[in-house]
PDB file of C-alpha atoms and ligand atoms in Angstrom:
ATOM      1  CA  UNK A1158     128.634 134.686 104.489  1.00 76.00           C
ATOM      2  CA  UNK A1159     129.835 135.800 107.814  1.00 89.00           C
ATOM      3  CA  UNK A1160     132.521 133.954 109.624  1.00 92.00           C
ATOM      4  CA  UNK A1161     132.700 134.202 113.330  1.00 92.00           C
ATOM      5  CA  UNK A1162     135.715 136.366 114.550  1.00 94.00           C
ATOM      6  CA  UNK A1163     138.154 133.936 116.123  1.00 94.00           C
ATOM      7  CA  UNK A1164     140.326 135.570 118.968  1.00 97.00           C
ATOM      8  CA  UNK A1165     143.156 133.941 120.823  1.00 97.00           C
ATOM      9  CA  UNK A1166     146.145 134.988 122.982  1.00 97.00           C
ATOM     10  CA  UNK A1167     149.769 134.076 122.468  1.00 96.00           C
ATOM     11  CA  UNK A1168     151.193 133.311 125.883  1.00 97.00           C
ATOM     12  CA  UNK A1169     154.718 134.171 126.928  1.00 96.00           C
ATOM     13  CA  UNK A1170     154.843 133.869 130.768  1.00 95.00           C
ATOM     14  CA  UNK A1171     157.818 136.260 130.951  1.00 94.00           C
ATOM     15  CA  UNK A1172     155.620 138.747 128.786  1.00 92.00           C
ATOM     16  CA  UNK A1173     156.439 139.744 125.047  1.00 89.00           C
ATOM     17  CA  UNK A1174     157.992 143.031 125.931  1.00 93.00           C
ATOM     18  CA  UNK A1175     161.685 142.518 126.465  1.00 94.00           C
ATOM     19  CA  UNK A1176     162.014 144.524 129.843  1.00 95.00           C
ATOM     20  CA  UNK A1177     158.294 143.909 130.722  1.00 95.00           C
ATOM     21  CA  UNK A1178     159.751 141.644 133.579  1.00 95.00           C
ATOM     22  CA  UNK A1179     161.357 144.646 135.095  1.00 96.00           C
ATOM     23  CA  UNK A1180     157.953 146.106 136.015  1.00 96.00           C
ATOM     24  CA  UNK A1181     156.954 146.243 139.533  1.00 97.00           C
ATOM     25  CA  UNK A1182     155.167 143.303 140.479  1.00 95.00           C
ATOM     26  CA  UNK A1183     155.791 141.504 137.250  1.00 96.00           C
ATOM     27  CA  UNK A1184     156.172 137.786 136.991  1.00 96.00           C
ATOM     28  CA  UNK A1185     159.806 136.932 136.768  1.00 96.00           C
ATOM     29  CA  UNK A1186     160.384 133.627 138.441  1.00 96.00           C
ATOM     30  CA  UNK A1187     160.006 130.782 135.988  1.00 94.00           C
ATOM     31  CA  UNK A1188     159.603 128.534 139.238  1.00 95.00           C
ATOM     32  CA  UNK A1189     156.321 130.031 139.558  1.00 96.00           C
ATOM     33  CA  UNK A1190     154.866 129.533 135.869  1.00 96.00           C
ATOM     34  CA  UNK A1191     152.178 127.086 137.022  1.00 97.00           C
ATOM     35  CA  UNK A1192     150.744 130.194 138.958  1.00 97.00           C
ATOM     36  CA  UNK A1193     150.739 132.419 135.804  1.00 96.00           C
ATOM     37  CA  UNK A1194     149.399 130.112 133.698  1.00 97.00           C
ATOM     38  CA  UNK A1195     146.484 129.303 135.817  1.00 98.00           C
ATOM     39  CA  UNK A1196     145.876 132.826 136.014  1.00 97.00           C
ATOM     40  CA  UNK A1197     146.260 133.868 132.098  1.00 97.00           C
ATOM     41  CA  UNK A1198     144.107 130.705 131.353  1.00 98.00           C
ATOM     42  CA  UNK A1199     141.157 131.704 133.828  1.00 98.00           C
ATOM     43  CA  UNK A1200     141.393 135.488 132.475  1.00 98.00           C
ATOM     44  CA  UNK A1201     141.059 134.009 128.732  1.00 98.00           C
ATOM     45  CA  UNK A1202     138.290 132.095 129.586  1.00 98.00           C
ATOM     46  CA  UNK A1203     136.373 134.728 131.526  1.00 98.00           C
ATOM     47  CA  UNK A1204     137.152 137.083 128.659  1.00 97.00           C
ATOM     48  CA  UNK A1205     135.591 134.583 126.205  1.00 97.00           C
ATOM     49  CA  UNK A1206     138.895 134.038 124.021  1.00 98.00           C
ATOM     50  CA  UNK A1207     138.622 131.009 121.745  1.00 98.00           C
ATOM     51  CA  UNK A1208     142.472 129.936 122.323  1.00 98.00           C
ATOM     52  CA  UNK A1209     145.553 130.139 123.998  1.00 98.00           C
ATOM     53  CA  UNK A1210     148.462 129.401 121.867  1.00 98.00           C
ATOM     54  CA  UNK A1211     151.977 128.475 122.940  1.00 98.00           C
ATOM     55  CA  UNK A1212     155.087 129.146 120.749  1.00 97.00           C
ATOM     56  CA  UNK A1213     158.520 127.310 121.243  1.00 96.00           C
ATOM     57  CA  UNK A1214     162.025 127.538 120.306  1.00 96.00           C
ATOM     58  CA  UNK A1215     164.642 124.648 120.590  1.00 97.00           C
ATOM     59  CA  UNK A1216     167.597 126.171 121.859  1.00 97.00           C
ATOM     60  CA  UNK A1217     168.893 128.816 124.207  1.00 97.00           C
ATOM     61  CA  UNK A1218     171.818 131.008 125.164  1.00 97.00           C
ATOM     62  CA  UNK A1219     172.760 134.131 126.866  1.00 96.00           C
ATOM     63  CA  UNK A1220     172.233 136.529 123.670  1.00 96.00           C
ATOM     64  CA  UNK A1221     168.473 136.135 124.076  1.00 95.00           C
ATOM     65  CA  UNK A1222     168.677 137.832 127.390  1.00 94.00           C
ATOM     66  CA  UNK A1223     168.232 141.447 126.176  1.00 92.00           C
ATOM     67  CA  UNK A1224     166.474 140.240 122.664  1.00 91.00           C
ATOM     68  CA  UNK A1225     163.849 138.093 123.667  1.00 94.00           C
ATOM     69  CA  UNK A1226     164.323 136.823 127.085  1.00 95.00           C
ATOM     70  CA  UNK A1227     161.083 135.068 127.068  1.00 95.00           C
ATOM     71  CA  UNK A1228     162.921 132.576 125.155  1.00 95.00           C
ATOM     72  CA  UNK A1229     166.005 132.101 127.432  1.00 95.00           C
ATOM     73  CA  UNK A1230     164.066 129.565 129.627  1.00 93.00           C
ATOM     74  CA  UNK A1231     160.496 128.210 129.319  1.00 91.00           C
ATOM     75  CA  UNK A1232     158.666 125.365 129.868  1.00 93.00           C
ATOM     76  CA  UNK A1233     157.713 123.343 126.945  1.00 95.00           C
ATOM     77  CA  UNK A1234     154.266 124.010 125.333  1.00 97.00           C
ATOM     78  CA  UNK A1235     152.740 120.423 125.105  1.00 97.00           C
ATOM     79  CA  UNK A1236     153.253 120.206 129.056  1.00 97.00           C
ATOM     80  CA  UNK A1237     151.815 123.852 129.425  1.00 98.00           C
ATOM     81  CA  UNK A1238     148.348 122.679 127.270  1.00 98.00           C
ATOM     82  CA  UNK A1239     148.144 119.536 129.264  1.00 97.00           C
ATOM     83  CA  UNK A1240     148.391 121.335 132.386  1.00 98.00           C
ATOM     84  CA  UNK A1241     145.489 123.743 131.291  1.00 98.00           C
ATOM     85  CA  UNK A1242     143.529 121.049 130.417  1.00 98.00           C
ATOM     86  CA  UNK A1243     142.468 120.034 133.612  1.00 97.00           C
ATOM     87  CA  UNK A1244     142.092 123.645 134.825  1.00 97.00           C
ATOM     88  CA  UNK A1245     139.844 125.032 131.747  1.00 98.00           C
ATOM     89  CA  UNK A1246     136.618 123.764 130.125  1.00 98.00           C
ATOM     90  CA  UNK A1247     135.983 125.800 127.199  1.00 98.00           C
ATOM     91  CA  UNK A1248     139.127 127.610 125.681  1.00 98.00           C
ATOM     92  CA  UNK A1249     140.837 126.188 122.726  1.00 98.00           C
ATOM     93  CA  UNK A1250     144.562 125.063 123.603  1.00 98.00           C
ATOM     94  CA  UNK A1251     147.352 125.422 120.850  1.00 98.00           C
ATOM     95  CA  UNK A1252     150.959 123.960 121.474  1.00 98.00           C
ATOM     96  CA  UNK A1253     153.527 124.591 118.646  1.00 98.00           C
ATOM     97  CA  UNK A1254     155.540 121.397 117.314  1.00 98.00           C
ATOM     98  CA  UNK A1255     158.824 122.043 115.485  1.00 98.00           C
ATOM     99  CA  UNK A1256     158.335 119.455 112.410  1.00 98.00           C
ATOM    100  CA  UNK A1257     162.329 119.697 111.730  1.00 98.00           C
ATOM    101  CA  UNK A1258     162.893 117.743 114.747  1.00 98.00           C
ATOM    102  CA  UNK A1259     159.665 116.346 116.313  1.00 98.00           C
ATOM    103  CA  UNK A1260     158.623 112.754 115.828  1.00 98.00           C
ATOM    104  CA  UNK A1261     155.455 112.544 113.863  1.00 98.00           C
ATOM    105  CA  UNK A1262     154.275 109.130 115.810  1.00 98.00           C
ATOM    106  CA  UNK A1263     154.703 110.983 119.365  1.00 98.00           C
ATOM    107  CA  UNK A1264     153.346 114.464 118.135  1.00 98.00           C
ATOM    108  CA  UNK A1265     150.263 112.355 116.578  1.00 98.00           C
ATOM    109  CA  UNK A1266     150.049 110.664 120.127  1.00 98.00           C
ATOM    110  CA  UNK A1267     150.390 113.534 122.374  1.00 98.00           C
ATOM    111  CA  UNK A1268     148.055 115.746 120.529  1.00 98.00           C
ATOM    112  CA  UNK A1269     145.190 113.209 120.503  1.00 98.00           C
ATOM    113  CA  UNK A1270     145.843 112.533 124.135  1.00 98.00           C
ATOM    114  CA  UNK A1271     145.626 116.387 124.549  1.00 98.00           C
ATOM    115  CA  UNK A1272     142.207 116.202 122.586  1.00 98.00           C
ATOM    116  CA  UNK A1273     140.895 113.399 124.771  1.00 98.00           C
ATOM    117  CA  UNK A1274     141.963 115.026 127.860  1.00 97.00           C
ATOM    118  CA  UNK A1275     140.607 118.231 127.272  1.00 98.00           C
ATOM    119  CA  UNK A1276     137.526 117.431 125.357  1.00 98.00           C
ATOM    120  CA  UNK A1277     138.254 118.089 122.047  1.00 98.00           C
ATOM    121  CA  UNK A1278     140.114 121.605 122.315  1.00 98.00           C
ATOM    122  CA  UNK A1279     143.476 120.768 121.062  1.00 98.00           C
ATOM    123  CA  UNK A1280     145.209 122.418 118.297  1.00 98.00           C
ATOM    124  CA  UNK A1281     148.811 122.032 117.126  1.00 98.00           C
ATOM    125  CA  UNK A1282     150.991 125.287 115.499  1.00 98.00           C
ATOM    126  CA  UNK A1283     153.675 123.523 112.971  1.00 98.00           C
ATOM    127  CA  UNK A1284     156.832 125.280 112.677  1.00 97.00           C
ATOM    128  CA  UNK A1285     159.836 124.341 110.683  1.00 97.00           C
ATOM    129  CA  UNK A1286     162.102 126.480 112.683  1.00 96.00           C
ATOM    130  CA  UNK A1287     164.065 129.533 112.392  1.00 92.00           C
ATOM    131  CA  UNK A1288     166.827 128.827 115.405  1.00 95.00           C
ATOM    132  CA  UNK A1289     169.883 126.922 113.720  1.00 97.00           C
ATOM    133  CA  UNK A1290     171.097 126.025 117.286  1.00 97.00           C
ATOM    134  CA  UNK A1291     168.229 123.569 117.602  1.00 98.00           C
ATOM    135  CA  UNK A1292     170.436 121.324 115.439  1.00 98.00           C
ATOM    136  CA  UNK A1293     173.192 120.887 118.053  1.00 98.00           C
ATOM    137  CA  UNK A1294     170.380 120.034 120.609  1.00 98.00           C
ATOM    138  CA  UNK A1295     169.091 116.937 118.516  1.00 97.00           C
ATOM    139  CA  UNK A1296     171.797 115.305 117.217  1.00 97.00           C
ATOM    140  CA  UNK A1297     172.258 116.957 113.734  1.00 97.00           C
ATOM    141  CA  UNK A1298     175.640 118.290 112.165  1.00 97.00           C
ATOM    142  CA  UNK A1299     173.460 121.626 110.550  1.00 97.00           C
ATOM    143  CA  UNK A1300     170.159 123.001 110.685  1.00 98.00           C
ATOM    144  CA  UNK A1301     168.542 121.895 107.080  1.00 97.00           C
ATOM    145  CA  UNK A1302     167.642 124.691 104.733  1.00 97.00           C
ATOM    146  CA  UNK A1303     164.297 125.809 104.228  1.00 96.00           C
ATOM    147  CA  UNK A1304     163.110 123.690 101.261  1.00 97.00           C
ATOM    148  CA  UNK A1305     164.141 120.459 103.024  1.00 97.00           C
ATOM    149  CA  UNK A1306     162.555 121.657 106.088  1.00 98.00           C
ATOM    150  CA  UNK A1307     159.292 122.087 104.149  1.00 98.00           C
ATOM    151  CA  UNK A1308     159.710 118.640 102.252  1.00 98.00           C
ATOM    152  CA  UNK A1309     159.881 117.088 105.828  1.00 98.00           C
ATOM    153  CA  UNK A1310     156.876 119.236 107.001  1.00 98.00           C
ATOM    154  CA  UNK A1311     154.770 118.169 104.024  1.00 98.00           C
ATOM    155  CA  UNK A1312     155.217 114.880 104.871  1.00 98.00           C
ATOM    156  CA  UNK A1313     154.955 115.324 108.687  1.00 98.00           C
ATOM    157  CA  UNK A1314     151.587 116.693 108.241  1.00 98.00           C
ATOM    158  CA  UNK A1315     150.649 113.518 106.045  1.00 98.00           C
ATOM    159  CA  UNK A1316     151.641 111.554 108.784  1.00 98.00           C
ATOM    160  CA  UNK A1317     149.917 112.956 111.457  1.00 98.00           C
ATOM    161  CA  UNK A1318     146.664 112.980 109.361  1.00 98.00           C
ATOM    162  CA  UNK A1319     147.170 109.416 108.581  1.00 98.00           C
ATOM    163  CA  UNK A1320     147.753 108.629 112.157  1.00 98.00           C
ATOM    164  CA  UNK A1321     144.854 110.503 113.245  1.00 98.00           C
ATOM    165  CA  UNK A1322     142.711 108.501 110.726  1.00 98.00           C
ATOM    166  CA  UNK A1323     144.110 105.248 111.737  1.00 97.00           C
ATOM    167  CA  UNK A1324     140.714 104.973 113.879  1.00 98.00           C
ATOM    168  CA  UNK A1325     137.360 105.289 112.585  1.00 97.00           C
ATOM    169  CA  UNK A1326     134.820 106.893 115.081  1.00 95.00           C
ATOM    170  CA  UNK A1327     133.215 103.732 115.497  1.00 96.00           C
ATOM    171  CA  UNK A1328     136.087 101.442 115.691  1.00 97.00           C
ATOM    172  CA  UNK A1329     135.917 101.229 119.296  1.00 96.00           C
ATOM    173  CA  UNK A1330     132.820  99.113 119.987  1.00 96.00           C
ATOM    174  CA  UNK A1331     133.367  97.944 123.661  1.00 97.00           C
ATOM    175  CA  UNK A1332     130.786  95.148 123.351  1.00 97.00           C
ATOM    176  CA  UNK A1333     130.603  93.721 126.866  1.00 98.00           C
ATOM    177  CA  UNK A1334     128.112  91.063 125.951  1.00 98.00           C
ATOM    178  CA  UNK A1335     130.071  89.440 122.945  1.00 97.00           C
ATOM    179  CA  UNK A1336     133.544  90.309 124.684  1.00 98.00           C
ATOM    180  CA  UNK A1337     134.679  92.367 121.761  1.00 98.00           C
ATOM    181  CA  UNK A1338     136.567  95.941 122.261  1.00 97.00           C
ATOM    182  CA  UNK A1339     137.235  96.873 118.888  1.00 97.00           C
ATOM    183  CA  UNK A1340     136.209  96.370 115.115  1.00 97.00           C
ATOM    184  CA  UNK A1341     139.421  95.369 113.760  1.00 97.00           C
ATOM    185  CA  UNK A1342     138.012  96.350 110.193  1.00 97.00           C
ATOM    186  CA  UNK A1343     137.844 100.010 111.480  1.00 98.00           C
ATOM    187  CA  UNK A1344     141.335 100.263 112.340  1.00 97.00           C
ATOM    188  CA  UNK A1345     144.061 100.936 109.592  1.00 97.00           C
ATOM    189  CA  UNK A1346     147.959 101.423 109.155  1.00 97.00           C
ATOM    190  CA  UNK A1347     149.407 104.664 108.150  1.00 97.00           C
ATOM    191  CA  UNK A1348     152.276 103.220 105.969  1.00 97.00           C
ATOM    192  CA  UNK A1349     153.784 106.351 105.048  1.00 98.00           C
ATOM    193  CA  UNK A1350     157.217 105.863 103.160  1.00 98.00           C
ATOM    194  CA  UNK A1351     158.449 109.287 102.729  1.00 98.00           C
ATOM    195  CA  UNK A1352     161.897 110.732 101.919  1.00 98.00           C
ATOM    196  CA  UNK A1353     162.093 112.155 105.412  1.00 98.00           C
ATOM    197  CA  UNK A1354     159.236 110.418 107.529  1.00 98.00           C
ATOM    198  CA  UNK A1355     158.574 106.673 107.771  1.00 98.00           C
ATOM    199  CA  UNK A1356     155.506 105.733 110.034  1.00 98.00           C
ATOM    200  CA  UNK A1357     153.739 102.502 110.098  1.00 98.00           C
ATOM    201  CA  UNK A1358     151.043 102.903 112.187  1.00 97.00           C
ATOM    202  CA  UNK A1359     148.109 102.752 113.490  1.00 98.00           C
ATOM    203  CA  UNK A1360     148.180 104.995 116.391  1.00 98.00           C
ATOM    204  CA  UNK A1361     147.781 103.622 119.971  1.00 98.00           C
ATOM    205  CA  UNK A1362     145.349 106.370 120.936  1.00 97.00           C
ATOM    206  CA  UNK A1363     141.850 105.787 119.751  1.00 95.00           C
ATOM    207  CA  UNK A1364     140.177 108.429 117.540  1.00 96.00           C
ATOM    208  CA  UNK A1365     139.941 111.511 119.473  1.00 97.00           C
ATOM    209  CA  UNK A1366     136.912 113.795 119.921  1.00 97.00           C
ATOM    210  CA  UNK A1367     138.041 116.210 116.945  1.00 98.00           C
ATOM    211  CA  UNK A1368     139.342 113.215 114.717  1.00 97.00           C
ATOM    212  CA  UNK A1369     141.856 115.285 113.016  1.00 97.00           C
ATOM    213  CA  UNK A1370     143.209 118.106 115.399  1.00 98.00           C
ATOM    214  CA  UNK A1371     143.244 121.387 113.678  1.00 97.00           C
ATOM    215  CA  UNK A1372     146.884 122.653 112.365  1.00 97.00           C
ATOM    216  CA  UNK A1373     147.945 126.144 112.575  1.00 95.00           C
ATOM    217  CA  UNK A1374     150.983 127.666 110.867  1.00 94.00           C
ATOM    218  CA  UNK A1375     152.760 130.815 110.788  1.00 85.00           C
ATOM    219  CA  UNK A1376     155.693 130.729 108.385  1.00 86.00           C
ATOM    220  CA  UNK A1377     156.667 133.624 106.250  1.00 89.00           C
ATOM    221  CA  UNK A1378     158.547 132.133 103.147  1.00 90.00           C
ATOM    222  CA  UNK A1379     156.970 131.341 100.006  1.00 90.00           C
ATOM    223  CA  UNK A1380     157.164 127.686 100.610  1.00 90.00           C
ATOM    224  CA  UNK A1381     155.325 128.292 104.028  1.00 91.00           C
TER     225      UNK A1381
HETATM  226  C1  FMN B 121     153.147 134.672 114.276  1.00 75.07           C
HETATM  227  C2  FMN B 121     154.124 133.559 114.009  1.00 75.07           C
HETATM  228  C3  FMN B 121     154.635 133.026 115.251  1.00 75.07           C
HETATM  229  C4  FMN B 121     155.731 131.903 115.119  1.00 75.07           C
HETATM  230  N1  FMN B 121     155.969 131.156 116.288  1.00 75.07           N
HETATM  231  C5  FMN B 121     157.330 130.266 116.143  1.00 75.07           C
HETATM  232  C6  FMN B 121     157.683 129.368 117.257  1.00 75.07           C
HETATM  233  O1  FMN B 121     156.945 129.597 118.255  1.00 75.07           O
HETATM  234  N2  FMN B 121     158.501 128.607 117.056  1.00 75.07           N
HETATM  235  C7  FMN B 121     159.538 128.800 115.770  1.00 75.07           C
HETATM  236  O2  FMN B 121     160.371 127.939 115.981  1.00 75.07           O
HETATM  237  N3  FMN B 121     159.041 129.483 114.992  1.00 75.07           N
HETATM  238  C8  FMN B 121     157.902 130.351 114.920  1.00 75.07           C
HETATM  239  N4  FMN B 121     157.746 131.169 113.951  1.00 75.07           N
HETATM  240  C9  FMN B 121     158.554 130.814 112.841  1.00 75.07           C
HETATM  241  C10 FMN B 121     157.811 130.240 111.621  1.00 75.07           C
HETATM  242  O3  FMN B 121     156.883 129.372 111.959  1.00 75.07           O
HETATM  243  C11 FMN B 121     158.720 129.425 110.712  1.00 75.07           C
HETATM  244  O4  FMN B 121     159.169 128.009 111.255  1.00 75.07           O
HETATM  245  C12 FMN B 121     160.195 129.851 110.556  1.00 75.07           C
HETATM  246  O5  FMN B 121     159.749 131.376 110.335  1.00 75.07           O
HETATM  247  C13 FMN B 121     160.980 129.327 109.394  1.00 75.07           C
HETATM  248  O6  FMN B 121     159.799 129.255 108.110  1.00 75.07           O
HETATM  249  P1  FMN B 121     159.655 130.371 107.300  1.00 75.07           P
HETATM  250  O7  FMN B 121     160.890 130.267 106.579  1.00 75.07           O
HETATM  251  O8  FMN B 121     158.818 129.871 106.108  1.00 75.07           O
HETATM  252  O9  FMN B 121     159.482 131.589 107.978  1.00 75.07           O
HETATM  253  C14 FMN B 121     156.742 131.878 113.772  1.00 75.07           C
HETATM  254  C15 FMN B 121     156.396 132.878 112.833  1.00 75.07           C
HETATM  255  C16 FMN B 121     154.912 133.606 112.850  1.00 75.07           C
HETATM  256  C17 FMN B 121     154.968 134.505 111.656  1.00 75.07           C
END
């Protein structure tokens, strides 16, 4: 059986090449990111790409200026994809979420919201994070080790799936005649009691078009 080829673009508004921003006419003003995102999304849809992918990095410092300048300052990926949801009609929109520091309920909710607002075009890239300075930005003494990060990541994925499954597709009945909005039997709790993640549910966004949002992952360790 042949599978269709799926092609997307990883979006970095400052560009991927470290000194690319110095090129005459290159985008180099983060205050004008909206303009560049709009242009990239239009070009991506026009070219027939399947998705746009937005990575994330939860810390910054002057050392990044000559290594990965695009990491120095950038808008958060969920905001970027929400912005593009209203400007595009066909292309998939994948935002990165860091499972070490994000809250699974908030993540399930914002991704379900993106799926509703984009008409079923949401995707999420889950990473455990390779930047230790993220710890200090989230009230942690240290960046957890690889094993601990993946223990939490596994529970995080379980939490997302249970929350996205908390509404059956036909739970929202909106029967105006009877005055009944939902079928309470088709709404269920998440009730996850993990070592790292605890969440009760149900999710306060009704089942999104895709049901479970597709999960992308790009780690490199054996656990990944
Ligand atoms: C193609 C690719 C893209 C990645 N994008 C990100 C990213 O945007 N943010 C991030 O924190 N880590 C990113 N990573 C790193 C991993 O997802 C992972 O969080 C990190 O490498 C630590 O896990 P590991 O030890 O399993 O690799 C990326 C890795 C690859 C291979």
